[in-house]
mmCIF file of C-alpha atoms in Angstrom:
data_model
loop_
_atom_site.group_PDB
_atom_site.id
_atom_site.type_symbol
_atom_site.label_atom_id
_atom_site.label_comp_id
_atom_site.label_asym_id
_atom_site.label_seq_id
_atom_site.Cartn_x
_atom_site.Cartn_y
_atom_site.Cartn_z
ATOM 1 C CA MET A 669 -0.561 -0.131 -0.155
ATOM 2 C CA SER A 670 1.391 3.605 -0.758
ATOM 3 C CA ARG A 671 1.328 6.489 1.321
ATOM 4 C CA ARG A 672 1.265 9.682 0.459
ATOM 5 C CA TYR A 673 2.543 12.385 2.995
ATOM 6 C CA ARG A 674 0.029 15.949 2.832
ATOM 7 C CA LEU A 675 1.826 19.073 1.575
ATOM 8 C CA GLN A 676 1.899 21.898 3.480
ATOM 9 C CA TYR A 677 4.005 25.198 3.198
ATOM 10 C CA ALA A 678 5.173 27.519 6.224
ATOM 11 C CA PRO A 679 4.580 31.124 5.444
ATOM 12 C CA PRO A 680 7.803 32.067 3.567
ATOM 13 C CA ALA A 681 7.832 28.996 1.588
ATOM 14 C CA ASP A 682 4.520 29.629 0.704
ATOM 15 C CA GLN A 683 5.430 33.297 -0.774
ATOM 16 C CA ALA A 684 8.089 32.048 -2.392
ATOM 17 C CA ARG A 685 5.771 29.411 -4.247
ATOM 18 C CA HIS A 686 3.103 31.845 -5.245
ATOM 19 C CA ALA A 687 5.844 34.275 -6.456
ATOM 20 C CA MET A 688 7.815 31.663 -8.735
ATOM 21 C CA PRO A 689 6.585 32.554 -12.729
ATOM 22 C CA PRO A 690 3.858 30.032 -13.990
ATOM 23 C CA ALA A 691 5.965 27.537 -15.425
ATOM 24 C CA LEU A 692 8.463 27.416 -13.013
ATOM 25 C CA ARG A 693 5.566 26.833 -10.531
ATOM 26 C CA ALA A 694 3.478 24.065 -13.033
ATOM 27 C CA ALA A 695 6.816 22.055 -12.825
ATOM 28 C CA PHE A 696 7.556 22.970 -9.422
ATOM 29 C CA ASP A 697 4.014 21.748 -7.874
ATOM 30 C CA ALA A 698 4.306 18.804 -10.327
ATOM 31 C CA GLY A 699 7.636 17.945 -8.576
ATOM 32 C CA MET A 700 6.433 18.235 -5.036
ATOM 33 C CA GLN A 701 3.560 15.876 -6.056
ATOM 34 C CA ARG A 702 6.329 13.381 -6.755
ATOM 35 C CA LEU A 703 8.193 14.087 -3.059
ATOM 36 C CA ALA A 704 4.472 13.859 -1.059
ATOM 37 C CA ALA A 705 4.705 9.835 -2.655
ATOM 38 C CA ALA A 706 8.374 9.477 -1.396
ATOM 39 C CA PRO A 707 9.641 12.168 0.794
ATOM 40 C CA TYR A 708 12.811 10.629 1.864
ATOM 41 C CA GLY A 709 13.179 9.439 -2.086
ATOM 42 C CA LEU A 710 14.216 12.164 -5.582
ATOM 43 C CA ASP A 711 18.012 12.294 -3.651
ATOM 44 C CA SER A 712 16.610 14.388 -1.037
ATOM 45 C CA THR A 713 19.447 14.473 2.068
ATOM 46 C CA ALA A 714 19.451 14.371 5.452
ATOM 47 C CA ILE A 715 20.242 17.883 7.743
ATOM 48 C CA ASP A 716 22.274 17.170 10.770
ATOM 49 C CA LYS A 717 21.919 13.499 10.747
ATOM 50 C CA ASP A 718 18.569 13.911 11.458
ATOM 51 C CA ASP A 719 16.101 11.813 8.765
ATOM 52 C CA ASP A 720 13.243 13.672 8.832
ATOM 53 C CA ARG A 721 15.009 17.205 8.112
ATOM 54 C CA ARG A 722 15.483 17.480 5.068
ATOM 55 C CA GLN A 723 16.871 19.125 1.584
ATOM 56 C CA ALA A 724 16.259 18.656 -1.987
ATOM 57 C CA VAL A 725 16.058 20.115 -5.182
ATOM 58 C CA VAL A 726 12.521 19.823 -6.919
ATOM 59 C CA ALA A 727 12.342 21.907 -10.564
ATOM 60 C CA ASP A 728 15.399 24.130 -9.961
ATOM 61 C CA ALA A 729 13.842 25.171 -6.463
ATOM 62 C CA VAL A 730 16.052 23.709 -3.580
ATOM 63 C CA ILE A 731 13.635 23.233 -0.540
ATOM 64 C CA ARG A 732 14.080 22.357 3.102
ATOM 65 C CA TYR A 733 11.192 20.609 4.527
ATOM 66 C CA TYR A 734 10.577 18.272 7.916
ATOM 67 C CA VAL A 735 8.444 14.668 7.540
ATOM 68 C CA SER A 736 6.177 14.017 10.130
ATOM 69 C CA GLN A 737 6.103 9.598 9.905
ATOM 70 C CA ASP A 738 2.984 9.422 12.198
ATOM 71 C CA VAL A 739 0.714 12.354 10.299
ATOM 72 C CA LEU A 740 1.784 11.784 6.928
ATOM 73 C CA VAL A 741 2.596 15.599 6.236
ATOM 74 C CA VAL A 742 6.091 16.703 4.354
ATOM 75 C CA THR A 743 6.279 20.537 5.805
ATOM 76 C CA VAL A 744 8.227 23.149 3.387
ATOM 77 C CA VAL A 745 10.271 25.438 5.624
ATOM 78 C CA ARG A 746 12.334 27.207 2.793
ATOM 79 C CA VAL A 747 11.762 27.573 -0.847
ATOM 80 C CA VAL A 748 14.844 29.559 -2.661
ATOM 81 C CA TYR A 749 15.281 29.422 -6.539
ATOM 82 C CA VAL A 750 16.776 31.643 -9.266
#
């Protein structure tokens, strides 16, 4: 059985997402859906030896996020793109 995590964004990450050009945002949102299906995969890396604090690149944007396994939530706290 596949477990899909719910995505939520901290206010600064949500603001950065909404400020993306439309094409980038569409690619980012599609990539985030893939990440929600496998938050420990997709070439993400753990931060500071904490498997639930992670960093990944999604559609040319670097994101930092937390995984809450008990409630199946991925919380994106930072989005940086150029």
